[in-house]
Amino acid sequence: MAILTKEEAKQIIDKVLSYAKADETEVTIYGGRTGNIRYARNSVSTSGETNEIGLSVTSVYGKKSGSSTINELDDESLKKAVARAEEIAQLAPENPEYMPMLGPQEYVESKTFVTSTDGIDPEQRAQIAADSIGPSSEKELTAAGYLEDFSGFVAQGNSKGLFGYNKSTSVDFSITVRTADGTGSGYAIRDFNDVSLLNSKDVTNIAMQKAQASQNAQAIEPGKYTVILEPTAAGDLMGLLTRSLDARSADEGRSFLSKKGGGTRLGEKLFDERVNIYSDPLSPQIPGSPWDNEGFPQKPMTWVENGVVKNMFYSRYWAEKQGVEPTGRPSGMIIAGGDQSIADMVKNTERGILVTRFWYIRAVDPQTLLYTGLTRDGTFYIENGQIKFPVKNFRFNESPIIMLNNIEALGQQQRVGGDLIPAMKIRDFTFTSLSDAV
């Protein structure tokens, strides 16, 4: 199904609003094309493409709300969706935290849509997979990978005059490569808005090198080590921290930003002065949505500056309750990095561990952000500036708060899961036990 234009989307939203009888009505229409190709054991197993469109209506009477969703846009279906949402709203209990809908807003025009990604077809997906499978087969390695691309739109409007429209594209590619004897495993992942930035052969080469280098891993004693976290590994833990910058949790004493006895740690220096975290919907590397899930406009925000917590996420409700301005919640976070490559970091390390990524991460203590998990798909021992040998995987127990106070160096950034994350060299990272899993 073709992406609706801004004008087409607005026409449908206006039609839905014309049927509404509730005190307030909000309409969201969304749709697009999602394509994928999956392969394992060097052979494509599934591929496909789906096209969908949907529309949701939220009706409000006082502080009671109800919603309905449909995937047909004829007049009769639209009328039924409005009637159903209004019926549900009248039966619903009051929401004491309900906030009136926003009026007209000014949204930035984010560069989330790229024509090259919108034009992906089955042949191109097959070529991306072939560029990954071919090199793996030639070296008698086994590859398993997944590519997913998306091209779509979202538009929202309400009975108070708000309207927003945004198109976006994305492409996500991940690859795991194993050696024939099963003792070596390598992994790499990339995500972009622009598919022309994706070279699956290069990404696969990284995973192949890790697989071959990680064969016959040796066991070393757990303990505290200097670690070099590749951006994927750093992102696994940094996302846990950036998603925890919530003002309400801090005010209610449920967060690492809570003070004992009441209050928050806003304005305090909690991290190394090299830590700077910000968001920007107009970032060329990670362009974001023009609005958050409340329809609040996104704008550039600094969250941590030189190690000092400068802002927290305030929803509209909590901001009003606390007497401050809402911030919205960003769609992507940027952690400032440095110029060092991972190779540079290795050369400057006397004794340490290089980590490709983490998995099976679970919370231990939310108030200190202590987490546990395992290394995976390429863990290596470093000595005197050189990678000496692969090591068996570890279980770790660590907090990103402690990590960001033990920084040795920040390296080059890479887009990871919609965020921009640098490689990190961290001292005294805690490994608690060994794992036999590859």
XYZ file of C-alpha atoms in Angstrom:
438
model
C 0.000 0.000 0.000
C 1.339 3.421 -0.922
C 2.271 5.808 1.848
C -0.481 8.370 2.286
C 0.553 11.933 1.585
C 0.192 14.614 4.223
C -2.889 15.945 2.446
C -4.515 12.503 2.126
C -3.902 11.731 5.799
C -5.309 15.052 6.934
C -8.413 14.589 4.802
C -9.141 11.250 6.498
C -8.446 12.614 9.978
C -10.747 15.589 9.368
C -13.472 13.227 8.163
C -13.172 11.116 11.325
C -13.304 14.228 13.514
C -16.465 15.340 11.733
C -18.210 12.180 12.965
C -17.141 12.709 16.592
C -19.503 13.738 19.405
C -17.171 13.341 22.413
C -15.663 16.221 24.395
C -12.283 15.491 22.811
C -11.241 13.184 19.987
C -7.811 12.143 18.760
C -7.099 10.288 15.520
C -3.892 8.559 14.500
C -3.397 7.008 11.089
C -0.324 4.972 10.235
C 0.885 2.522 7.638
C 3.622 1.356 5.362
C 5.565 -1.524 3.929
C 7.786 -3.897 5.898
C 10.090 -6.292 4.085
C 12.443 -8.964 5.379
C 14.758 -11.795 4.486
C 16.086 -14.401 6.906
C 18.774 -17.001 6.386
C 20.415 -19.742 8.442
C 23.045 -22.371 7.670
C 24.007 -20.297 4.633
C 20.580 -20.655 3.063
C 17.597 -18.326 2.889
C 14.760 -19.715 4.959
C 12.079 -17.027 4.744
C 11.449 -13.741 3.005
C 8.420 -11.561 2.598
C 6.791 -8.188 2.489
C 3.733 -6.886 4.268
C 1.709 -3.755 3.641
C -0.616 -2.407 6.278
C -2.571 0.634 7.237
C -4.365 1.333 10.470
C -6.334 4.050 12.174
C -7.021 4.531 15.861
C -9.600 6.791 17.476
C -9.501 7.933 21.092
C -12.643 9.557 22.461
C -12.802 11.422 25.764
C -15.707 12.454 28.008
C -14.368 14.442 30.942
C -11.569 12.205 32.233
C -12.947 8.998 30.745
C -11.428 7.734 27.508
C -11.852 4.853 25.112
C -10.085 3.770 21.945
C -10.789 1.666 18.886
C -8.588 0.589 15.990
C -9.458 -0.375 12.424
C -7.637 -1.201 9.188
C -10.354 -0.155 6.723
C -10.794 3.480 5.741
C -14.186 3.563 4.031
C -16.737 5.992 5.480
C -18.825 3.319 7.171
C -15.794 1.804 8.934
C -14.662 5.233 10.099
C -18.086 5.970 11.559
C -18.140 2.621 13.368
C -14.677 3.236 14.822
C -15.761 6.605 16.236
C -18.981 5.164 17.674
C -17.109 2.265 19.279
C -14.488 4.539 20.878
C -17.213 6.800 22.256
C -19.127 3.826 23.621
C -16.038 2.506 25.403
C -15.221 5.960 26.781
C -18.648 6.339 28.356
C -18.253 2.988 30.106
C -14.669 3.553 31.251
C -13.647 4.717 34.749
C -12.172 8.184 35.144
C -8.428 8.546 34.758
C -7.258 10.887 37.547
C -4.058 11.632 35.593
C -5.748 12.460 32.306
C -4.356 15.525 30.554
C -6.449 17.511 28.067
C -5.382 17.085 24.474
C -2.853 19.508 23.048
C -3.845 22.244 20.644
C -1.908 23.100 17.461
C 1.839 22.458 17.724
C 4.881 23.314 15.643
C 6.847 20.231 14.688
C 10.313 20.118 13.127
C 10.751 18.349 9.795
C 13.042 15.486 10.693
C 15.032 13.669 7.987
C 13.677 10.267 8.923
C 12.666 9.315 5.368
C 15.228 8.231 2.749
C 14.176 7.422 -0.813
C 16.806 4.697 -1.276
C 15.316 2.690 1.598
C 11.781 3.293 0.372
C 12.807 1.677 -2.916
C 14.092 -1.629 -1.527
C 12.676 -4.587 -3.458
C 12.965 -8.405 -3.118
C 15.930 -8.494 -5.506
C 17.886 -6.035 -3.379
C 17.091 -7.969 -0.197
C 18.298 -11.165 -1.882
C 21.544 -9.450 -2.907
C 22.158 -8.197 0.641
C 21.729 -11.770 1.884
C 23.928 -13.187 -0.898
C 26.714 -10.714 -0.051
C 26.675 -12.171 3.451
C 26.162 -15.853 2.690
C 28.757 -16.038 -0.098
C 31.854 -15.030 1.899
C 30.791 -17.258 4.801
C 30.396 -20.301 2.558
C 33.747 -19.664 0.883
C 35.499 -19.830 4.261
C 33.478 -22.847 5.416
C 31.729 -20.792 8.059
C 28.021 -20.887 8.854
C 26.029 -17.655 8.710
C 22.603 -16.817 10.113
C 21.259 -13.343 9.459
C 18.174 -11.204 9.317
C 17.359 -8.065 7.353
C 14.245 -5.984 7.939
C 13.381 -2.777 6.138
C 10.496 -0.406 6.724
C 8.995 2.535 4.868
C 5.938 4.234 6.244
C 4.164 7.199 7.743
C 2.238 8.343 10.787
C -0.192 11.239 11.077
C -2.107 12.486 14.087
C -4.796 15.050 14.642
C -7.357 15.988 17.252
C -10.476 18.045 17.827
C -8.407 20.907 19.268
C -6.657 21.601 15.999
C -3.428 19.609 16.432
C -2.023 17.960 13.306
C 1.281 16.290 12.589
C 2.633 14.149 9.779
C 5.919 12.280 9.408
C 7.384 9.744 6.992
C 10.200 7.422 8.005
C 12.351 4.597 6.746
C 14.612 2.138 8.529
C 16.772 -0.868 7.801
C 18.119 -3.307 10.404
C 20.662 -6.033 9.685
C 22.192 -8.574 12.066
C 24.526 -11.482 11.395
C 25.895 -14.350 13.481
C 28.689 -16.507 12.075
C 29.795 -19.828 13.581
C 32.815 -21.993 12.843
C 32.318 -25.550 11.572
C 33.398 -27.061 14.898
C 30.970 -24.835 16.809
C 33.623 -23.374 19.112
C 33.825 -19.952 17.476
C 31.071 -17.366 17.124
C 31.021 -13.804 15.822
C 28.314 -11.186 15.633
C 27.718 -7.798 14.065
C 24.685 -5.545 13.707
C 23.859 -2.308 11.911
C 20.811 -0.058 11.618
C 20.243 2.976 9.411
C 17.531 5.107 7.880
C 19.458 4.994 4.592
C 20.071 1.527 3.125
C 22.888 2.879 0.957
C 24.972 3.044 4.146
C 24.606 -0.705 4.684
C 27.289 -3.018 3.294
C 26.327 -6.513 4.399
C 29.590 -7.965 3.098
C 31.659 -5.682 5.326
C 29.423 -6.348 8.330
C 29.655 -10.098 7.709
C 33.459 -9.885 7.447
C 33.535 -8.480 10.976
C 31.418 -11.366 12.256
C 33.560 -13.904 10.347
C 36.798 -12.536 11.783
C 35.355 -12.725 15.290
C 34.127 -16.283 14.734
C 37.499 -17.488 13.536
C 39.398 -15.616 16.240
C 37.147 -16.904 19.034
C 37.721 -20.622 18.401
C 38.859 -22.746 21.334
C 38.424 -20.068 23.961
C 40.453 -20.352 27.151
C 39.143 -19.972 30.671
C 40.568 -17.192 32.818
C 39.635 -16.231 36.332
C 36.633 -13.951 36.836
C 37.290 -10.672 38.605
C 37.636 -6.976 37.917
C 39.134 -6.186 34.533
C 39.653 -3.219 32.278
C 37.189 -3.787 29.434
C 36.865 -2.392 25.953
C 33.192 -2.427 25.078
C 32.431 -2.238 21.384
C 29.492 0.132 20.675
C 27.052 -2.794 20.548
C 28.095 -3.927 24.040
C 28.163 -0.376 25.395
C 24.723 0.257 23.927
C 23.317 -2.828 25.669
C 24.023 -1.150 29.018
C 23.792 2.556 28.179
C 20.202 2.157 26.990
C 19.315 0.906 30.455
C 20.641 4.148 31.915
C 19.221 6.625 29.409
C 15.754 5.081 29.683
C 15.938 5.616 33.453
C 16.174 9.423 33.335
C 12.526 9.697 34.366
C 11.516 12.527 36.696
C 8.509 10.811 38.230
C 10.489 7.728 39.239
C 13.108 10.003 40.776
C 10.569 12.132 42.650
C 8.826 9.025 43.983
C 12.050 7.493 45.284
C 12.220 4.647 42.751
C 15.258 5.693 40.738
C 19.013 6.061 40.839
C 18.226 9.786 40.578
C 16.311 9.717 43.889
C 17.853 11.191 47.029
C 17.536 9.387 50.319
C 14.951 11.207 52.370
C 13.355 12.878 49.334
C 14.269 15.010 46.366
C 16.295 14.211 43.275
C 19.894 14.387 42.154
C 19.156 16.783 39.326
C 22.113 19.149 38.999
C 24.561 16.767 40.659
C 27.721 15.436 39.031
C 27.108 11.697 38.935
C 29.493 10.646 36.160
C 32.947 11.282 34.740
C 33.188 14.776 33.262
C 33.655 13.278 29.793
C 30.075 11.984 29.863
C 27.726 14.066 27.722
C 24.307 12.736 26.758
C 21.845 14.618 24.581
C 19.091 14.133 22.021
C 18.246 15.904 18.783
C 15.430 14.936 16.387
C 17.388 16.618 13.586
C 20.552 14.573 14.127
C 21.782 13.397 10.702
C 22.933 10.052 12.145
C 19.818 9.252 14.212
C 16.994 11.505 12.996
C 14.001 11.167 15.294
C 10.253 11.556 15.405
C 9.050 15.182 15.531
C 6.827 14.356 18.536
C 6.651 11.907 21.428
C 3.811 9.575 22.381
C 1.862 12.475 23.943
C 2.136 14.564 20.785
C 4.618 16.866 22.542
C 7.149 18.422 20.124
C 10.656 17.004 20.210
C 13.512 19.466 20.432
C 17.250 19.268 21.131
C 17.818 18.507 24.807
C 20.886 18.036 26.986
C 20.391 15.339 29.600
C 23.903 15.012 31.015
C 26.613 17.646 30.549
C 30.196 17.091 31.690
C 28.928 14.394 34.023
C 26.184 16.577 35.549
C 22.519 15.549 35.275
C 20.897 18.543 33.586
C 17.396 17.289 32.750
C 15.011 14.418 33.336
C 12.014 13.172 31.342
C 8.841 15.005 32.370
C 5.508 13.846 31.002
C 2.836 16.509 30.654
C 1.017 15.241 33.749
C 4.088 15.064 35.966
C 5.411 18.405 34.714
C 2.136 20.114 35.628
C 2.114 18.431 39.025
C 5.672 19.582 39.722
C 5.226 23.045 38.225
C 7.820 22.674 35.474
C 7.860 22.496 31.684
C 7.368 19.051 30.097
C 10.318 17.700 28.151
C 8.808 14.854 26.193
C 10.710 11.592 25.772
C 13.248 11.422 22.925
C 13.209 8.688 20.314
C 17.010 8.378 20.290
C 19.917 9.325 22.539
C 23.438 10.452 21.683
C 26.401 9.746 23.944
C 29.382 11.874 22.962
C 32.499 9.911 22.041
C 36.107 10.462 21.051
C 38.478 9.862 18.160
C 40.023 6.564 19.216
C 39.281 3.441 17.228
C 38.884 0.095 18.973
C 42.338 -0.823 17.629
C 43.757 2.307 19.300
C 42.123 1.327 22.582
C 43.580 -2.168 22.376
C 47.076 -0.792 21.731
C 46.800 1.354 24.858
C 45.656 -1.498 27.116
C 48.156 -3.370 29.267
C 45.716 -6.034 30.438
C 42.015 -6.261 29.676
C 39.035 -7.862 27.957
C 37.456 -6.936 24.606
C 33.681 -7.502 24.597
C 31.619 -7.760 21.403
C 28.190 -7.727 23.038
C 26.090 -8.727 26.033
C 22.882 -10.753 26.220
C 20.333 -12.085 28.705
C 20.630 -8.895 30.748
C 18.463 -8.772 33.873
C 17.967 -6.182 36.606
C 19.406 -6.839 40.061
C 18.747 -3.488 41.776
C 16.752 -0.755 39.972
C 17.838 1.978 42.387
C 21.529 1.484 41.625
C 20.946 0.220 38.060
C 22.863 -2.937 38.920
C 22.457 -5.524 36.158
C 23.682 -9.009 35.431
C 24.145 -10.727 32.093
C 26.574 -12.614 29.864
C 29.148 -11.813 27.209
C 28.630 -13.454 23.836
C 29.919 -13.922 20.263
C 33.525 -12.881 20.687
C 35.279 -12.146 23.995
C 39.065 -11.682 23.916
C 41.979 -11.270 26.328
C 44.272 -8.274 25.768
C 47.856 -8.101 27.022
C 50.500 -5.462 26.330
C 48.455 -3.807 23.608
C 47.615 -6.972 21.678
C 44.717 -9.415 21.533
C 46.330 -12.602 22.833
C 43.571 -15.218 22.761
C 39.799 -15.740 22.987
C 38.369 -16.296 26.454
C 35.320 -18.158 27.664
C 32.296 -16.011 28.191
C 31.666 -14.344 31.532
C 28.701 -13.454 33.663
C 28.940 -9.833 34.755
C 27.404 -7.854 37.601
C 27.749 -4.160 36.881
C 25.972 -0.822 36.887
C 26.249 1.704 34.048
C 26.500 4.364 36.758
C 29.716 2.805 38.046
C 30.906 2.295 34.459
C 30.517 5.981 33.664
C 32.662 6.816 36.679
C 35.396 4.389 35.620
C 36.021 5.668 32.104
C 39.507 5.246 30.697
C 38.565 6.422 27.199
C 35.599 7.025 24.903
C 35.997 5.971 21.295
C 34.318 6.450 17.964
C 30.523 6.395 17.819
C 28.281 3.951 16.022
C 24.528 3.872 15.598
C 23.136 1.086 17.792
C 19.410 0.443 18.060
C 18.505 4.003 17.116
C 21.013 5.550 19.550
C 24.510 6.890 18.855
C 26.963 5.068 21.138
C 30.769 5.263 21.415
C 33.119 2.402 22.129
C 34.105 2.556 25.800
C 37.198 1.598 27.743
C 36.186 1.002 31.353
C 38.362 0.026 34.320
C 37.343 -2.364 37.118
C 34.440 -3.967 35.271
C 33.121 -6.867 37.392
C 32.966 -10.393 35.971
C 31.600 -12.849 38.535
C 31.737 -16.283 36.879
C 32.409 -18.189 33.668
C 29.910 -19.485 31.094
C 30.531 -22.427 28.757
C 28.105 -21.061 26.150
C 29.666 -19.856 22.896
